[in-house]
Amino acid sequence: LHITKGVHLVTEDLFIPRRFSLVIEEGACLKFAKDTVMISEGAIIAKGTAENPITFTSADESWGGALITNAKKRSKLEHLHFSNAVGIGPSLQNQGIERFGWMLTGALTFHECDVDILNCKFSGLRSEDALNLISSDFRMLGCFFSDVSSDALDGDFVKGLIKDCRFEQIGGDAIDVSGSEVSIEEVRIQSVFDKGLSAGEGSSVIISNSSFQHVSYAIASKD
């Protein structure tokens, strides 16, 4: 399935069934209505460029967010700008949308889906986690997180690399991993209300050539 360049208003939930992949052309802008979400059981291939990024944002003040789950092929996000999502489940996040009792803490969630996230921007996110990776293999290179109300990146039972990324104006933790194996290289973290890096539940983290400024706690090992 393909989404072409240009502005697209999404007025109902966008669902991609299994056995399909979604390819999004550079310059495509998806504006989601307030109570909508995107759910995909197939890989997402979003190849924007620096000159023509791909945008996921709200048509009004906010939208629910996106879940990619159980995709068999590896997803790739490149030069994607992801903003103004609030998550699902108002009992957990104040602005989260109500959806039949669902609880989805990530504005963007990859669940049992391997993914490369390259040169992407995440901003204006009011969910419990801006990006939630669960039981996945991942690479995240050259990404920027800013204006996030709680945690920026939450990795649960993941294995991967975070390199050359920046985290600024984060209301919770910049990076929070549980039961994971993660390498962190050349990362800059500043203006973080809670922890720059939080590792626990049997996680193994190798960190090098990185900086922490204006954080409550730079690194916490919860085990």
mmCIF file of C-alpha atoms in Angstrom:
data_model
loop_
_atom_site.group_PDB
_atom_site.id
_atom_site.type_symbol
_atom_site.label_atom_id
_atom_site.label_comp_id
_atom_site.label_asym_id
_atom_site.label_seq_id
_atom_site.Cartn_x
_atom_site.Cartn_y
_atom_site.Cartn_z
ATOM 1 C CA LEU A 1 0.000 0.000 0.000
ATOM 2 C CA HIS A 2 1.257 3.487 -0.871
ATOM 3 C CA ILE A 3 0.689 6.978 0.446
ATOM 4 C CA THR A 4 1.823 9.617 -2.027
ATOM 5 C CA LYS A 5 3.377 12.990 -1.301
ATOM 6 C CA GLY A 6 1.060 15.829 -0.325
ATOM 7 C CA VAL A 7 -1.232 16.601 2.621
ATOM 8 C CA HIS A 8 -3.714 13.877 3.643
ATOM 9 C CA LEU A 9 -6.426 14.408 6.260
ATOM 10 C CA VAL A 10 -7.104 11.196 8.232
ATOM 11 C CA THR A 11 -10.636 11.420 9.642
ATOM 12 C CA GLU A 12 -11.000 7.786 10.831
ATOM 13 C CA ASP A 13 -8.609 5.155 12.174
ATOM 14 C CA LEU A 14 -5.979 4.090 9.648
ATOM 15 C CA PHE A 15 -5.551 0.292 9.752
ATOM 16 C CA ILE A 16 -2.983 -1.710 7.753
ATOM 17 C CA PRO A 17 -3.769 -5.468 7.855
ATOM 18 C CA ARG A 18 -1.191 -8.231 8.054
ATOM 19 C CA ARG A 19 0.459 -9.401 4.825
ATOM 20 C CA PHE A 20 0.567 -5.758 3.681
ATOM 21 C CA SER A 21 3.337 -3.190 4.017
ATOM 22 C CA LEU A 22 2.797 0.556 3.961
ATOM 23 C CA VAL A 23 5.170 2.640 1.833
ATOM 24 C CA ILE A 24 5.034 6.402 2.422
ATOM 25 C CA GLU A 25 6.617 8.702 -0.136
ATOM 26 C CA GLU A 26 8.854 11.627 0.777
ATOM 27 C CA GLY A 27 6.923 14.829 1.309
ATOM 28 C CA ALA A 28 3.773 13.073 2.556
ATOM 29 C CA CYS A 29 1.986 14.775 5.455
ATOM 30 C CA LEU A 30 -0.673 12.853 7.403
ATOM 31 C CA LYS A 31 -2.894 15.026 9.593
ATOM 32 C CA PHE A 32 -4.945 12.911 12.008
ATOM 33 C CA ALA A 33 -8.277 13.974 13.467
ATOM 34 C CA LYS A 34 -8.506 14.261 17.256
ATOM 35 C CA ASP A 35 -9.761 10.770 18.195
ATOM 36 C CA THR A 36 -7.977 8.764 15.497
ATOM 37 C CA VAL A 37 -5.120 6.263 15.688
ATOM 38 C CA MET A 38 -2.984 4.363 13.209
ATOM 39 C CA ILE A 39 -2.603 0.596 13.644
ATOM 40 C CA SER A 40 -0.466 -1.563 11.373
ATOM 41 C CA GLU A 41 0.173 -5.305 11.387
ATOM 42 C CA GLY A 42 2.639 -4.862 8.519
ATOM 43 C CA ALA A 43 5.947 -3.066 8.122
ATOM 44 C CA ILE A 44 6.075 0.711 7.660
ATOM 45 C CA ILE A 45 8.540 2.028 5.084
ATOM 46 C CA ALA A 46 8.679 5.815 5.415
ATOM 47 C CA LYS A 47 11.616 7.200 3.460
ATOM 48 C CA GLY A 48 11.580 10.960 3.753
ATOM 49 C CA THR A 49 14.506 13.222 2.991
ATOM 50 C CA ALA A 50 15.976 16.259 4.738
ATOM 51 C CA GLU A 51 14.391 18.477 2.065
ATOM 52 C CA ASN A 52 11.073 16.585 1.954
ATOM 53 C CA PRO A 53 10.406 14.915 5.330
ATOM 54 C CA ILE A 54 7.368 12.796 6.091
ATOM 55 C CA THR A 55 5.042 14.219 8.750
ATOM 56 C CA PHE A 56 2.631 12.524 11.173
ATOM 57 C CA THR A 57 0.776 15.182 13.139
ATOM 58 C CA SER A 58 -2.652 16.306 14.288
ATOM 59 C CA ALA A 59 -5.293 18.075 12.245
ATOM 60 C CA ASP A 60 -6.401 19.878 15.415
ATOM 61 C CA GLU A 61 -4.577 20.091 18.742
ATOM 62 C CA SER A 62 -3.797 16.358 19.134
ATOM 63 C CA TRP A 63 -4.374 12.748 18.017
ATOM 64 C CA GLY A 64 -4.035 9.290 19.585
ATOM 65 C CA GLY A 65 -0.806 7.953 18.062
ATOM 66 C CA ALA A 66 0.431 4.922 16.112
ATOM 67 C CA LEU A 67 0.959 1.230 16.871
ATOM 68 C CA ILE A 68 2.925 -1.163 14.652
ATOM 69 C CA THR A 69 2.575 -4.717 15.934
ATOM 70 C CA ASN A 70 3.688 -8.215 14.903
ATOM 71 C CA ALA A 71 5.013 -7.141 11.498
ATOM 72 C CA LYS A 72 7.090 -9.858 9.848
ATOM 73 C CA LYS A 73 9.313 -7.513 7.829
ATOM 74 C CA ARG A 74 11.619 -4.855 9.240
ATOM 75 C CA SER A 75 10.236 -1.310 9.279
ATOM 76 C CA LYS A 76 12.256 1.752 8.313
ATOM 77 C CA LEU A 77 11.529 5.343 9.280
ATOM 78 C CA GLU A 78 13.734 8.009 7.757
ATOM 79 C CA HIS A 79 13.301 11.767 8.139
ATOM 80 C CA LEU A 80 9.910 11.370 9.808
ATOM 81 C CA HIS A 81 8.547 14.230 11.927
ATOM 82 C CA PHE A 82 6.151 12.820 14.546
ATOM 83 C CA SER A 83 4.220 15.252 16.747
ATOM 84 C CA ASN A 84 1.165 16.189 18.839
ATOM 85 C CA ALA A 85 0.103 12.671 19.908
ATOM 86 C CA VAL A 86 -1.329 11.986 23.389
ATOM 87 C CA GLY A 87 -1.543 8.162 23.605
ATOM 88 C CA ILE A 88 -4.510 5.942 24.429
ATOM 89 C CA GLY A 89 -5.958 5.574 27.933
ATOM 90 C CA PRO A 90 -6.878 8.688 29.922
ATOM 91 C CA SER A 91 -6.418 6.916 33.253
ATOM 92 C CA LEU A 92 -2.669 6.661 32.599
ATOM 93 C CA GLN A 93 -2.020 9.865 30.661
ATOM 94 C CA ASN A 94 -4.153 12.904 31.310
ATOM 95 C CA GLN A 95 -4.818 13.760 27.690
ATOM 96 C CA GLY A 96 -4.956 10.194 26.321
ATOM 97 C CA ILE A 97 -7.960 9.339 24.185
ATOM 98 C CA GLU A 98 -10.587 6.818 25.296
ATOM 99 C CA ARG A 99 -10.663 3.666 23.158
ATOM 100 C CA PHE A 100 -12.691 0.748 24.613
ATOM 101 C CA GLY A 101 -10.410 0.363 27.639
ATOM 102 C CA TRP A 102 -7.160 0.246 25.658
ATOM 103 C CA MET A 103 -3.923 1.282 27.355
ATOM 104 C CA LEU A 104 -1.175 2.331 24.947
ATOM 105 C CA THR A 105 1.513 4.432 26.599
ATOM 106 C CA GLY A 106 3.572 5.247 23.515
ATOM 107 C CA ALA A 107 2.757 8.008 21.080
ATOM 108 C CA LEU A 108 4.565 5.744 18.594
ATOM 109 C CA THR A 109 4.818 2.064 19.566
ATOM 110 C CA PHE A 110 6.635 -0.819 17.881
ATOM 111 C CA HIS A 111 5.604 -4.163 19.410
ATOM 112 C CA GLU A 112 7.465 -7.285 18.251
ATOM 113 C CA CYS A 113 8.557 -5.380 15.142
ATOM 114 C CA ASP A 114 12.179 -4.814 14.126
ATOM 115 C CA VAL A 115 12.813 -1.237 13.009
ATOM 116 C CA ASP A 116 15.418 1.275 11.856
ATOM 117 C CA ILE A 117 14.684 4.875 12.932
ATOM 118 C CA LEU A 118 16.961 7.315 11.124
ATOM 119 C CA ASN A 119 17.112 11.110 11.357
ATOM 120 C CA CYS A 120 13.600 11.384 12.803
ATOM 121 C CA LYS A 121 12.153 14.132 15.024
ATOM 122 C CA PHE A 122 9.720 13.634 17.899
ATOM 123 C CA SER A 123 8.140 16.708 19.489
ATOM 124 C CA GLY A 124 5.067 18.029 21.263
ATOM 125 C CA LEU A 125 4.158 14.589 22.652
ATOM 126 C CA ARG A 126 1.948 14.265 25.756
ATOM 127 C CA SER A 127 1.791 10.478 26.150
ATOM 128 C CA GLU A 128 3.524 8.451 28.867
ATOM 129 C CA ASP A 129 6.284 7.570 26.354
ATOM 130 C CA ALA A 130 7.098 9.420 23.154
ATOM 131 C CA LEU A 131 8.541 6.250 21.564
ATOM 132 C CA ASN A 132 7.907 2.796 23.052
ATOM 133 C CA LEU A 133 9.812 -0.201 21.663
ATOM 134 C CA ILE A 134 8.711 -3.628 22.919
ATOM 135 C CA SER A 135 10.366 -7.002 22.188
ATOM 136 C CA SER A 136 12.049 -5.633 19.066
ATOM 137 C CA ASP A 137 15.466 -5.264 17.451
ATOM 138 C CA PHE A 138 16.189 -1.650 16.549
ATOM 139 C CA ARG A 139 18.659 0.954 15.333
ATOM 140 C CA MET A 140 18.103 4.629 16.112
ATOM 141 C CA LEU A 141 20.540 7.034 14.489
ATOM 142 C CA GLY A 142 20.561 10.825 14.249
ATOM 143 C CA CYS A 143 17.187 11.338 15.970
ATOM 144 C CA PHE A 144 15.998 14.350 17.984
ATOM 145 C CA PHE A 145 13.478 14.394 20.856
ATOM 146 C CA SER A 146 12.166 17.664 22.310
ATOM 147 C CA ASP A 147 9.162 19.040 24.208
ATOM 148 C CA VAL A 148 8.124 15.636 25.597
ATOM 149 C CA SER A 149 5.935 15.649 28.714
ATOM 150 C CA SER A 150 7.150 12.321 30.174
ATOM 151 C CA ASP A 151 9.691 9.692 28.972
ATOM 152 C CA ALA A 152 11.220 10.132 25.519
ATOM 153 C CA LEU A 153 12.356 6.566 24.679
ATOM 154 C CA ASP A 154 11.111 3.523 26.589
ATOM 155 C CA GLY A 155 12.598 0.156 25.551
ATOM 156 C CA ASP A 156 11.177 -3.060 27.007
ATOM 157 C CA PHE A 157 12.960 -6.343 26.189
ATOM 158 C CA VAL A 158 14.717 -4.832 23.191
ATOM 159 C CA LYS A 159 18.141 -5.128 21.600
ATOM 160 C CA GLY A 160 19.659 -2.290 19.654
ATOM 161 C CA LEU A 161 21.777 0.789 19.100
ATOM 162 C CA ILE A 162 21.153 4.469 19.896
ATOM 163 C CA LYS A 163 23.737 6.678 18.188
ATOM 164 C CA ASP A 164 24.168 10.398 17.483
ATOM 165 C CA CYS A 165 20.797 11.310 19.037
ATOM 166 C CA ARG A 166 19.729 14.378 21.060
ATOM 167 C CA PHE A 167 17.207 14.647 23.872
ATOM 168 C CA GLU A 168 16.094 18.093 25.096
ATOM 169 C CA GLN A 169 13.256 19.416 27.269
ATOM 170 C CA ILE A 170 12.129 16.008 28.500
ATOM 171 C CA GLY A 171 9.594 15.871 31.351
ATOM 172 C CA GLY A 172 10.514 12.343 32.507
ATOM 173 C CA ASP A 173 13.446 10.101 31.544
ATOM 174 C CA ALA A 174 15.330 10.601 28.293
ATOM 175 C CA ILE A 175 16.071 6.869 27.897
ATOM 176 C CA ASP A 176 14.438 4.147 30.013
ATOM 177 C CA VAL A 177 15.227 0.466 29.313
ATOM 178 C CA SER A 178 14.020 -2.735 30.980
ATOM 179 C CA GLY A 179 15.233 -6.264 30.280
ATOM 180 C CA SER A 180 17.214 -4.969 27.313
ATOM 181 C CA GLU A 181 20.646 -4.970 25.654
ATOM 182 C CA VAL A 182 21.435 -1.519 24.300
ATOM 183 C CA SER A 183 24.518 0.343 23.082
ATOM 184 C CA ILE A 184 24.447 4.144 23.406
ATOM 185 C CA GLU A 185 27.029 6.184 21.475
ATOM 186 C CA GLU A 186 27.521 9.910 20.931
ATOM 187 C CA VAL A 187 24.252 10.876 22.585
ATOM 188 C CA ARG A 188 23.578 14.358 24.010
ATOM 189 C CA ILE A 189 21.027 14.685 26.799
ATOM 190 C CA GLN A 190 20.084 17.995 28.383
ATOM 191 C CA SER A 191 17.243 19.703 30.240
ATOM 192 C CA VAL A 192 15.720 16.470 31.545
ATOM 193 C CA PHE A 193 13.447 16.589 34.595
ATOM 194 C CA ASP A 194 14.157 13.025 35.787
ATOM 195 C CA LYS A 195 16.889 10.622 34.570
ATOM 196 C CA GLY A 196 19.091 10.871 31.518
ATOM 197 C CA LEU A 197 19.465 7.092 31.365
ATOM 198 C CA SER A 198 17.478 4.650 33.483
ATOM 199 C CA ALA A 199 18.401 0.949 33.205
ATOM 200 C CA GLY A 200 16.817 -1.892 35.137
ATOM 201 C CA GLU A 201 15.188 -5.313 35.213
ATOM 202 C CA GLY A 202 18.324 -7.114 34.055
ATOM 203 C CA SER A 203 19.339 -4.655 31.342
ATOM 204 C CA SER A 204 22.856 -4.467 29.924
ATOM 205 C CA VAL A 205 23.829 -1.017 28.632
ATOM 206 C CA ILE A 206 27.129 0.139 27.135
ATOM 207 C CA ILE A 207 27.455 3.917 26.877
ATOM 208 C CA SER A 208 30.294 5.909 25.309
ATOM 209 C CA ASN A 209 31.177 9.429 24.111
ATOM 210 C CA SER A 210 27.930 10.889 25.480
ATOM 211 C CA SER A 211 27.067 13.960 27.555
ATOM 212 C CA PHE A 212 24.474 14.826 30.210
ATOM 213 C CA GLN A 213 23.648 18.424 31.174
ATOM 214 C CA HIS A 214 20.942 19.904 33.405
ATOM 215 C CA VAL A 215 19.399 16.577 34.445
ATOM 216 C CA SER A 216 18.153 15.481 37.868
ATOM 217 C CA TYR A 217 20.071 12.187 37.641
ATOM 218 C CA ALA A 218 22.458 11.413 34.807
ATOM 219 C CA ILE A 219 22.480 7.596 35.041
ATOM 220 C CA ALA A 220 20.473 5.273 37.267
ATOM 221 C CA SER A 221 20.985 1.509 37.559
ATOM 222 C CA LYS A 222 17.792 0.219 39.138
ATOM 223 C CA ASP A 223 19.061 -3.309 39.772
#
